[in-house]
Amino acid sequence: MKIESLEKLVTEGRNPDTMNIDSVSTLEMVEMMNMEDKKVALVVEKAKVSIAKAIDVIAERLKRGGRLIYMGAGTSGRLGILDASECPPTYGVSDELVQGIIAGGYTAIFKAVEGAEDDAELGKKDLIEKNLKENDVVCGIAASGRTPYVIGAMKYAKEVGAAVISVTMNPESEMAKISEVPISVVVGPEAVMGSTRMKSGTAQKMVLNMLSTGAMIKLGKVYGNLMVDVKASNEKLYTRAKRIVMLATDKSEEIVNKYLEETDFDVKLAILMIITGLKIEEAKKLLSENEGYVQKAIDAANNI
């Protein structure tokens, strides 16, 4: 990349507020970084309309049997993998539903793979290997908005007919122009010039949190603000499942334990049975008829 091209990127600018970050006290250094971090949430807020549109696109495609696939290089790729890997234990979904792909593959999660991000054909190849379909969503992530690996993947996704979203930190980027729902969060120059794992990485994490969480809410994985599709696979999650049912039903631990044991720790089913008084088979049927939405199933039970 030419110097003049790099200079046009907001994320590659030199921050006037941290020019002496290398010569101040440690506390002042921390204060400078913290001051920059404070700006991130306010800038993410400015992108809320685009984020909401992206959530609706993702939820609609997932309901049709599609997948959400994050594509990125370096920090961006790792953040996509992090978000994807946390969906199954949090919302009880298949590990195929939300996936993260990083330029350079598995090795690149832990160590930089030089040159991988510059290969547009590699991005396309990685999606071909995933057997990308029309119902899928590809979300390209890059602070610069111009990573060839991600652009190659996004262009291929458009050819297939998949939905294409982008999360970038520079306005009017090449990725934004390709995307049907561009999310541009302009965080400005980093505290240390070019270290986009800082404000840019924080902004990306915030946006990805919203995208996956919003989609899961739209898919009925949340009742009120309780994550009711949690899969109890360890002691912490068993305890969390129990507490969720107690909060949802205002019942004692003893009563909740009885229903969780009967339902094999199916949180949704236990809540529905406790609130409606339905037997397990009736509750299963009603939950299925209402596509797993607890509130809809409760409303339906009240109208029987």
C-alpha positions as a LaTeX table, in Angstrom:
\begin{tabular}{lrrr}
\hline
Residue & $x$ (\AA) & $y$ (\AA) & $z$ (\AA) \\
\hline
Met1 & 0.00 & 0.00 & 0.00 \\
Lys2 & 1.31 & 3.45 & $-0.93$ \\
Ile3 & 2.04 & 6.01 & 1.81 \\
Glu4 & $-0.50$ & 8.45 & 0.37 \\
Ser5 & $-3.20$ & 5.75 & 0.46 \\
Leu6 & $-2.43$ & 4.98 & 4.08 \\
Glu7 & $-2.63$ & 8.65 & 5.01 \\
Lys8 & $-6.24$ & 8.81 & 3.80 \\
Leu9 & $-7.35$ & 6.25 & 6.41 \\
Val10 & $-8.74$ & 7.84 & 9.58 \\
Thr11 & $-7.47$ & 4.90 & 11.63 \\
Glu12 & $-3.94$ & 5.56 & 10.40 \\
Gly13 & $-3.92$ & 9.21 & 11.44 \\
Arg14 & $-1.71$ & 10.60 & 14.18 \\
Asn15 & $-3.62$ & 11.45 & 17.36 \\
Pro16 & $-2.85$ & 15.02 & 18.52 \\
Asp17 & $-3.94$ & 14.21 & 22.08 \\
Thr18 & $-1.35$ & 11.46 & 22.64 \\
Met19 & 1.75 & 12.90 & 20.97 \\
Asn20 & 3.77 & 12.60 & 24.19 \\
Ile21 & 2.35 & 9.27 & 25.41 \\
Asp22 & 5.88 & 7.85 & 25.52 \\
Ser23 & 7.21 & 10.46 & 27.97 \\
Val24 & 4.40 & 10.93 & 30.53 \\
Ser25 & 3.93 & 9.03 & 33.79 \\
Thr26 & 2.30 & 5.62 & 33.71 \\
Leu27 & $-0.89$ & 7.04 & 35.23 \\
Glu28 & $-1.04$ & 9.80 & 32.61 \\
Met29 & $-0.47$ & 7.18 & 29.91 \\
Val30 & $-3.42$ & 5.17 & 31.22 \\
Glu31 & $-5.55$ & 8.32 & 31.40 \\
Met32 & $-4.77$ & 9.11 & 27.76 \\
Met33 & $-5.79$ & 5.64 & 26.62 \\
Asn34 & $-8.90$ & 5.70 & 28.79 \\
Met35 & $-9.90$ & 9.09 & 27.39 \\
Glu36 & $-9.69$ & 7.67 & 23.87 \\
Asp37 & $-11.67$ & 4.58 & 24.86 \\
Lys38 & $-14.46$ & 6.77 & 26.27 \\
Lys39 & $-15.13$ & 8.02 & 22.75 \\
Val40 & $-15.88$ & 4.57 & 21.35 \\
Ala41 & $-19.42$ & 3.94 & 22.65 \\
Leu42 & $-20.54$ & 7.39 & 21.53 \\
Val43 & $-19.29$ & 6.72 & 18.01 \\
Val44 & $-20.90$ & 3.27 & 17.94 \\
Glu45 & $-24.18$ & 5.00 & 18.85 \\
Lys46 & $-23.97$ & 6.99 & 15.62 \\
Ala47 & $-24.08$ & 3.71 & 13.68 \\
Lys48 & $-27.14$ & 2.34 & 15.49 \\
Val49 & $-29.47$ & 2.53 & 12.48 \\
Ser50 & $-27.09$ & 0.47 & 10.35 \\
Ile51 & $-26.53$ & $-1.99$ & 13.18 \\
Ala52 & $-30.29$ & $-2.47$ & 13.57 \\
Lys53 & $-30.69$ & $-3.07$ & 9.82 \\
Ala54 & $-27.89$ & $-5.64$ & 9.92 \\
Ile55 & $-29.53$ & $-7.47$ & 12.84 \\
Asp56 & $-32.79$ & $-7.73$ & 10.90 \\
Val57 & $-30.97$ & $-9.08$ & 7.84 \\
Ile58 & $-29.07$ & $-11.64$ & 9.93 \\
Ala59 & $-32.16$ & $-12.82$ & 11.82 \\
Glu60 & $-34.19$ & $-13.17$ & 8.62 \\
Arg61 & $-31.48$ & $-15.26$ & 6.93 \\
Leu62 & $-30.94$ & $-17.45$ & 10.01 \\
Lys63 & $-34.68$ & $-18.15$ & 10.16 \\
Arg64 & $-34.42$ & $-19.37$ & 6.58 \\
Gly65 & $-31.74$ & $-21.86$ & 7.58 \\
Gly66 & $-28.72$ & $-19.72$ & 6.80 \\
Arg67 & $-25.55$ & $-19.04$ & 8.74 \\
Leu68 & $-23.72$ & $-15.94$ & 9.90 \\
Ile69 & $-20.08$ & $-16.03$ & 8.79 \\
Tyr70 & $-17.59$ & $-13.44$ & 10.01 \\
Met71 & $-14.55$ & $-12.80$ & 7.79 \\
Gly72 & $-11.47$ & $-10.88$ & 8.89 \\
Ala73 & $-7.71$ & $-10.76$ & 9.19 \\
Gly74 & $-5.60$ & $-10.22$ & 12.30 \\
Thr75 & $-7.47$ & $-8.61$ & 15.20 \\
Ser76 & $-10.66$ & $-8.35$ & 13.15 \\
Gly77 & $-10.59$ & $-12.05$ & 12.32 \\
Arg78 & $-9.91$ & $-13.01$ & 15.92 \\
Leu79 & $-12.80$ & $-10.92$ & 17.18 \\
Gly80 & $-15.12$ & $-12.61$ & 14.68 \\
Ile81 & $-13.98$ & $-16.02$ & 15.91 \\
Leu82 & $-14.47$ & $-14.94$ & 19.52 \\
Asp83 & $-18.03$ & $-13.78$ & 18.90 \\
Ala84 & $-18.91$ & $-16.91$ & 16.94 \\
Ser85 & $-17.41$ & $-19.29$ & 19.50 \\
Glu86 & $-19.46$ & $-17.79$ & 22.33 \\
Cys87 & $-22.86$ & $-18.24$ & 20.66 \\
Pro88 & $-23.29$ & $-22.02$ & 21.24 \\
Pro89 & $-22.83$ & $-22.04$ & 25.04 \\
Thr90 & $-24.75$ & $-18.77$ & 25.47 \\
Tyr91 & $-27.72$ & $-19.47$ & 23.24 \\
Gly92 & $-27.68$ & $-23.21$ & 22.71 \\
Val93 & $-27.17$ & $-22.98$ & 18.95 \\
Ser94 & $-25.13$ & $-25.26$ & 16.72 \\
Asp95 & $-21.49$ & $-24.27$ & 16.31 \\
Glu96 & $-22.27$ & $-24.15$ & 12.57 \\
Leu97 & $-24.80$ & $-21.32$ & 12.91 \\
Val98 & $-22.32$ & $-18.52$ & 13.62 \\
Gln99 & $-18.77$ & $-19.00$ & 12.33 \\
Gly100 & $-15.60$ & $-16.97$ & 12.24 \\
Ile101 & $-13.00$ & $-17.30$ & 9.49 \\
Ile102 & $-9.58$ & $-15.65$ & 9.70 \\
Ala103 & $-7.08$ & $-15.05$ & 6.91 \\
Gly104 & $-4.36$ & $-17.67$ & 7.33 \\
Gly105 & $-6.58$ & $-20.20$ & 9.08 \\
Tyr106 & $-6.14$ & $-21.77$ & 12.50 \\
Thr107 & $-2.49$ & $-20.74$ & 12.87 \\
Ala108 & $-3.43$ & $-17.08$ & 12.40 \\
Ile109 & $-5.60$ & $-17.13$ & 15.54 \\
Phe110 & $-2.43$ & $-17.27$ & 17.62 \\
Lys111 & 0.28 & $-15.97$ & 15.33 \\
Ala112 & 0.35 & $-13.59$ & 12.36 \\
Val113 & 0.40 & $-15.32$ & 8.99 \\
Glu114 & 2.19 & $-12.87$ & 6.72 \\
Gly115 & 0.59 & $-12.10$ & 3.39 \\
Ala116 & $-2.69$ & $-13.96$ & 4.01 \\
Glu117 & $-4.72$ & $-10.77$ & 4.35 \\
Asp118 & $-3.49$ & $-9.53$ & 0.96 \\
Asp119 & $-4.90$ & $-12.52$ & $-0.92$ \\
Ala120 & $-8.40$ & $-11.81$ & $-2.26$ \\
Glu121 & $-8.64$ & $-15.25$ & $-3.87$ \\
Leu122 & $-7.99$ & $-16.86$ & $-0.49$ \\
Gly123 & $-11.07$ & $-15.14$ & 0.93 \\
Lys124 & $-13.17$ & $-16.53$ & $-1.90$ \\
Lys125 & $-11.59$ & $-19.99$ & $-1.53$ \\
Asp126 & $-12.35$ & $-20.10$ & 2.21 \\
Leu127 & $-16.04$ & $-19.40$ & 1.55 \\
Ile128 & $-16.19$ & $-21.99$ & $-1.22$ \\
Glu129 & $-14.85$ & $-24.52$ & 1.27 \\
Lys130 & $-17.66$ & $-23.51$ & 3.64 \\
Asn131 & $-20.13$ & $-24.23$ & 0.82 \\
Leu132 & $-21.59$ & $-20.73$ & 1.04 \\
Lys133 & $-25.30$ & $-20.57$ & 0.17 \\
Glu134 & $-27.83$ & $-17.88$ & $-0.71$ \\
Asn135 & $-29.40$ & $-17.94$ & 2.76 \\
Asp136 & $-26.09$ & $-17.21$ & 4.50 \\
Val137 & $-24.81$ & $-13.85$ & 5.73 \\
Val138 & $-21.18$ & $-12.81$ & 5.31 \\
Cys139 & $-19.99$ & $-10.06$ & 7.63 \\
Gly140 & $-16.66$ & $-8.59$ & 6.60 \\
Ile141 & $-14.66$ & $-7.01$ & 9.42 \\
Ala142 & $-11.67$ & $-4.69$ & 8.92 \\
Ala143 & $-10.64$ & $-1.46$ & 10.57 \\
Ser144 & $-9.27$ & $-0.13$ & 7.27 \\
Gly145 & $-12.23$ & $-1.27$ & 5.19 \\
Arg146 & $-9.88$ & $-2.32$ & 2.41 \\
Thr147 & $-8.41$ & $-5.73$ & 3.36 \\
Pro148 & $-8.14$ & $-7.75$ & 0.09 \\
Tyr149 & $-8.86$ & $-11.10$ & 1.79 \\
Val150 & $-12.16$ & $-9.78$ & 3.14 \\
Ile151 & $-13.06$ & $-7.96$ & $-0.06$ \\
Gly152 & $-12.51$ & $-11.14$ & $-2.08$ \\
Ala153 & $-14.85$ & $-13.00$ & 0.28 \\
Met154 & $-17.50$ & $-10.29$ & 0.17 \\
Lys155 & $-17.49$ & $-10.12$ & $-3.64$ \\
Tyr156 & $-17.88$ & $-13.89$ & $-3.88$ \\
Ala157 & $-20.72$ & $-13.78$ & $-1.34$ \\
Lys158 & $-22.55$ & $-11.27$ & $-3.54$ \\
Glu159 & $-22.12$ & $-13.57$ & $-6.54$ \\
Val160 & $-23.71$ & $-16.41$ & $-4.58$ \\
Gly161 & $-26.58$ & $-14.18$ & $-3.46$ \\
Ala162 & $-25.72$ & $-14.26$ & 0.25 \\
Ala163 & $-26.37$ & $-11.15$ & 2.34 \\
Val164 & $-23.25$ & $-9.01$ & 2.78 \\
Ile165 & $-22.55$ & $-6.79$ & 5.80 \\
Ser166 & $-19.39$ & $-4.90$ & 6.74 \\
Val167 & $-17.97$ & $-3.50$ & 9.97 \\
Thr168 & $-15.26$ & $-0.92$ & 9.32 \\
Met169 & $-13.70$ & 2.07 & 11.06 \\
Asn170 & $-13.15$ & 4.25 & 8.01 \\
Pro171 & $-15.94$ & 6.07 & 6.13 \\
Glu172 & $-16.75$ & 5.32 & 2.49 \\
Ser173 & $-14.37$ & 2.37 & 2.37 \\
Glu174 & $-14.23$ & $-0.17$ & $-0.43$ \\
Met175 & $-15.86$ & $-2.75$ & 1.86 \\
Ala176 & $-18.68$ & $-0.33$ & 2.69 \\
Lys177 & $-19.34$ & 0.16 & $-1.02$ \\
Ile178 & $-19.63$ & $-3.60$ & $-1.60$ \\
Ser179 & $-21.82$ & $-4.21$ & 1.44 \\
Glu180 & $-25.61$ & $-4.01$ & 1.36 \\
Val181 & $-25.55$ & $-2.97$ & 5.02 \\
Pro182 & $-22.32$ & $-1.08$ & 5.76 \\
Ile183 & $-21.59$ & $-0.33$ & 9.41 \\
Ser184 & $-18.94$ & 2.40 & 9.62 \\
Val185 & $-17.80$ & 3.33 & 13.11 \\
Val186 & $-15.33$ & 6.19 & 12.77 \\
Val187 & $-13.35$ & 6.02 & 16.02 \\
Gly188 & $-10.60$ & 8.34 & 14.80 \\
Pro189 & $-6.83$ & 7.98 & 15.24 \\
Glu190 & $-5.61$ & 5.46 & 17.80 \\
Ala191 & $-3.72$ & 6.43 & 20.96 \\
Val192 & $-0.72$ & 4.72 & 19.34 \\
Met193 & $-0.82$ & 5.38 & 15.61 \\
Gly194 & $-2.01$ & 2.42 & 13.59 \\
Ser195 & $-2.58$ & 0.08 & 16.55 \\
Thr196 & $-6.12$ & $-0.80$ & 15.51 \\
Arg197 & $-6.47$ & $-3.46$ & 18.17 \\
Met198 & $-7.22$ & $-0.52$ & 20.49 \\
Lys199 & $-10.23$ & 1.73 & 19.79 \\
Ser200 & $-11.03$ & 0.01 & 16.50 \\
Gly201 & $-10.92$ & $-3.43$ & 18.13 \\
Thr202 & $-13.11$ & $-2.23$ & 21.00 \\
Ala203 & $-15.65$ & $-0.79$ & 18.57 \\
Gln204 & $-15.67$ & $-4.01$ & 16.53 \\
Lys205 & $-16.28$ & $-6.08$ & 19.67 \\
Met206 & $-19.18$ & $-3.83$ & 20.66 \\
Val207 & $-20.78$ & $-4.05$ & 17.22 \\
Leu208 & $-20.36$ & $-7.83$ & 16.94 \\
Asn209 & $-21.88$ & $-8.22$ & 20.42 \\
Met210 & $-24.92$ & $-6.30$ & 19.18 \\
Leu211 & $-25.19$ & $-8.22$ & 15.91 \\
Ser212 & $-25.13$ & $-11.72$ & 17.41 \\
Thr213 & $-27.11$ & $-10.84$ & 20.53 \\
Gly214 & $-29.73$ & $-8.93$ & 18.53 \\
Ala215 & $-30.12$ & $-11.82$ & 16.11 \\
Met216 & $-30.51$ & $-14.31$ & 18.95 \\
Ile217 & $-33.18$ & $-12.14$ & 20.58 \\
Lys218 & $-35.01$ & $-12.07$ & 17.25 \\
Leu219 & $-34.78$ & $-15.87$ & 17.12 \\
Gly220 & $-36.52$ & $-16.25$ & 20.49 \\
Lys221 & $-33.42$ & $-17.10$ & 22.48 \\
Val222 & $-34.27$ & $-14.48$ & 25.11 \\
Tyr223 & $-37.31$ & $-14.14$ & 27.40 \\
Gly224 & $-37.50$ & $-10.67$ & 28.90 \\
Asn225 & $-33.78$ & $-10.08$ & 29.23 \\
Leu226 & $-33.01$ & $-13.64$ & 30.29 \\
Met227 & $-31.04$ & $-15.96$ & 27.99 \\
Val228 & $-33.35$ & $-18.96$ & 28.06 \\
Asp229 & $-31.62$ & $-21.20$ & 25.54 \\
Val230 & $-28.49$ & $-21.59$ & 27.65 \\
Lys231 & $-27.16$ & $-25.15$ & 27.62 \\
Ala232 & $-26.12$ & $-26.35$ & 31.07 \\
Ser233 & $-22.81$ & $-28.06$ & 30.31 \\
Asn234 & $-20.84$ & $-27.25$ & 33.45 \\
Glu235 & $-21.44$ & $-26.33$ & 37.09 \\
Lys236 & $-21.53$ & $-22.59$ & 36.41 \\
Leu237 & $-24.10$ & $-23.02$ & 33.64 \\
Tyr238 & $-26.23$ & $-25.40$ & 35.73 \\
Thr239 & $-26.37$ & $-22.73$ & 38.42 \\
Arg240 & $-27.11$ & $-20.02$ & 35.87 \\
Ala241 & $-29.93$ & $-22.07$ & 34.31 \\
Lys242 & $-31.49$ & $-22.57$ & 37.73 \\
Arg243 & $-31.29$ & $-18.86$ & 38.55 \\
Ile244 & $-32.78$ & $-17.88$ & 35.18 \\
Val245 & $-35.84$ & $-20.07$ & 35.79 \\
Met246 & $-36.19$ & $-18.73$ & 39.33 \\
Leu247 & $-36.09$ & $-15.13$ & 38.06 \\
Ala248 & $-38.53$ & $-15.86$ & 35.22 \\
Thr249 & $-41.09$ & $-17.63$ & 37.40 \\
Asp250 & $-40.51$ & $-16.20$ & 40.90 \\
Lys251 & $-40.47$ & $-19.74$ & 42.27 \\
Ser252 & $-38.27$ & $-21.33$ & 44.93 \\
Glu253 & $-35.10$ & $-23.26$ & 44.17 \\
Glu254 & $-36.82$ & $-26.46$ & 45.28 \\
Ile255 & $-39.67$ & $-26.07$ & 42.79 \\
Val256 & $-37.35$ & $-24.99$ & 39.98 \\
Asn257 & $-35.07$ & $-27.97$ & 40.55 \\
Lys258 & $-38.04$ & $-30.31$ & 40.15 \\
Tyr259 & $-39.00$ & $-28.87$ & 36.78 \\
Leu260 & $-35.43$ & $-28.66$ & 35.50 \\
Glu261 & $-34.84$ & $-32.31$ & 36.35 \\
Glu262 & $-38.08$ & $-33.26$ & 34.60 \\
Thr263 & $-37.13$ & $-31.33$ & 31.46 \\
Asp264 & $-33.47$ & $-32.39$ & 31.46 \\
Phe265 & $-32.48$ & $-28.80$ & 32.23 \\
Asp266 & $-34.43$ & $-27.31$ & 29.33 \\
Val267 & $-34.81$ & $-23.76$ & 30.64 \\
Lys268 & $-37.49$ & $-22.69$ & 28.16 \\
Leu269 & $-39.60$ & $-25.74$ & 28.79 \\
Ala270 & $-39.31$ & $-25.44$ & 32.56 \\
Ile271 & $-40.38$ & $-21.78$ & 32.47 \\
Leu272 & $-43.34$ & $-22.51$ & 30.23 \\
Met273 & $-44.53$ & $-25.43$ & 32.36 \\
Ile274 & $-44.26$ & $-23.46$ & 35.61 \\
Ile275 & $-46.02$ & $-20.36$ & 34.29 \\
Thr276 & $-48.81$ & $-22.14$ & 32.36 \\
Gly277 & $-49.24$ & $-25.33$ & 34.40 \\
Leu278 & $-48.97$ & $-27.41$ & 31.23 \\
Lys279 & $-47.63$ & $-30.96$ & 31.26 \\
Ile280 & $-44.32$ & $-31.57$ & 29.53 \\
Glu281 & $-45.67$ & $-32.93$ & 26.23 \\
Glu282 & $-48.24$ & $-30.14$ & 25.93 \\
Ala283 & $-45.57$ & $-27.54$ & 26.68 \\
Lys284 & $-43.19$ & $-29.04$ & 24.11 \\
Lys285 & $-45.91$ & $-28.94$ & 21.45 \\
Leu286 & $-46.85$ & $-25.34$ & 22.24 \\
Leu287 & $-43.22$ & $-24.22$ & 22.25 \\
Ser288 & $-42.67$ & $-25.90$ & 18.89 \\
Glu289 & $-45.80$ & $-24.32$ & 17.41 \\
Asn290 & $-44.51$ & $-20.92$ & 18.47 \\
Glu291 & $-41.01$ & $-21.44$ & 17.03 \\
Gly292 & $-39.37$ & $-21.51$ & 20.47 \\
Tyr293 & $-40.58$ & $-18.06$ & 21.57 \\
Val294 & $-41.45$ & $-18.38$ & 25.26 \\
Gln295 & $-43.65$ & $-15.30$ & 25.47 \\
Lys296 & $-45.61$ & $-16.30$ & 22.36 \\
Ala297 & $-46.13$ & $-19.78$ & 23.82 \\
Ile298 & $-47.35$ & $-18.30$ & 27.12 \\
Asp299 & $-49.75$ & $-16.01$ & 25.25 \\
Ala300 & $-51.01$ & $-18.96$ & 23.21 \\
Ala301 & $-51.54$ & $-21.01$ & 26.38 \\
Asn302 & $-53.57$ & $-18.21$ & 27.91 \\
Asn303 & $-55.83$ & $-18.19$ & 24.85 \\
Ile304 & $-56.53$ & $-21.93$ & 24.89 \\
\hline
\end{tabular}
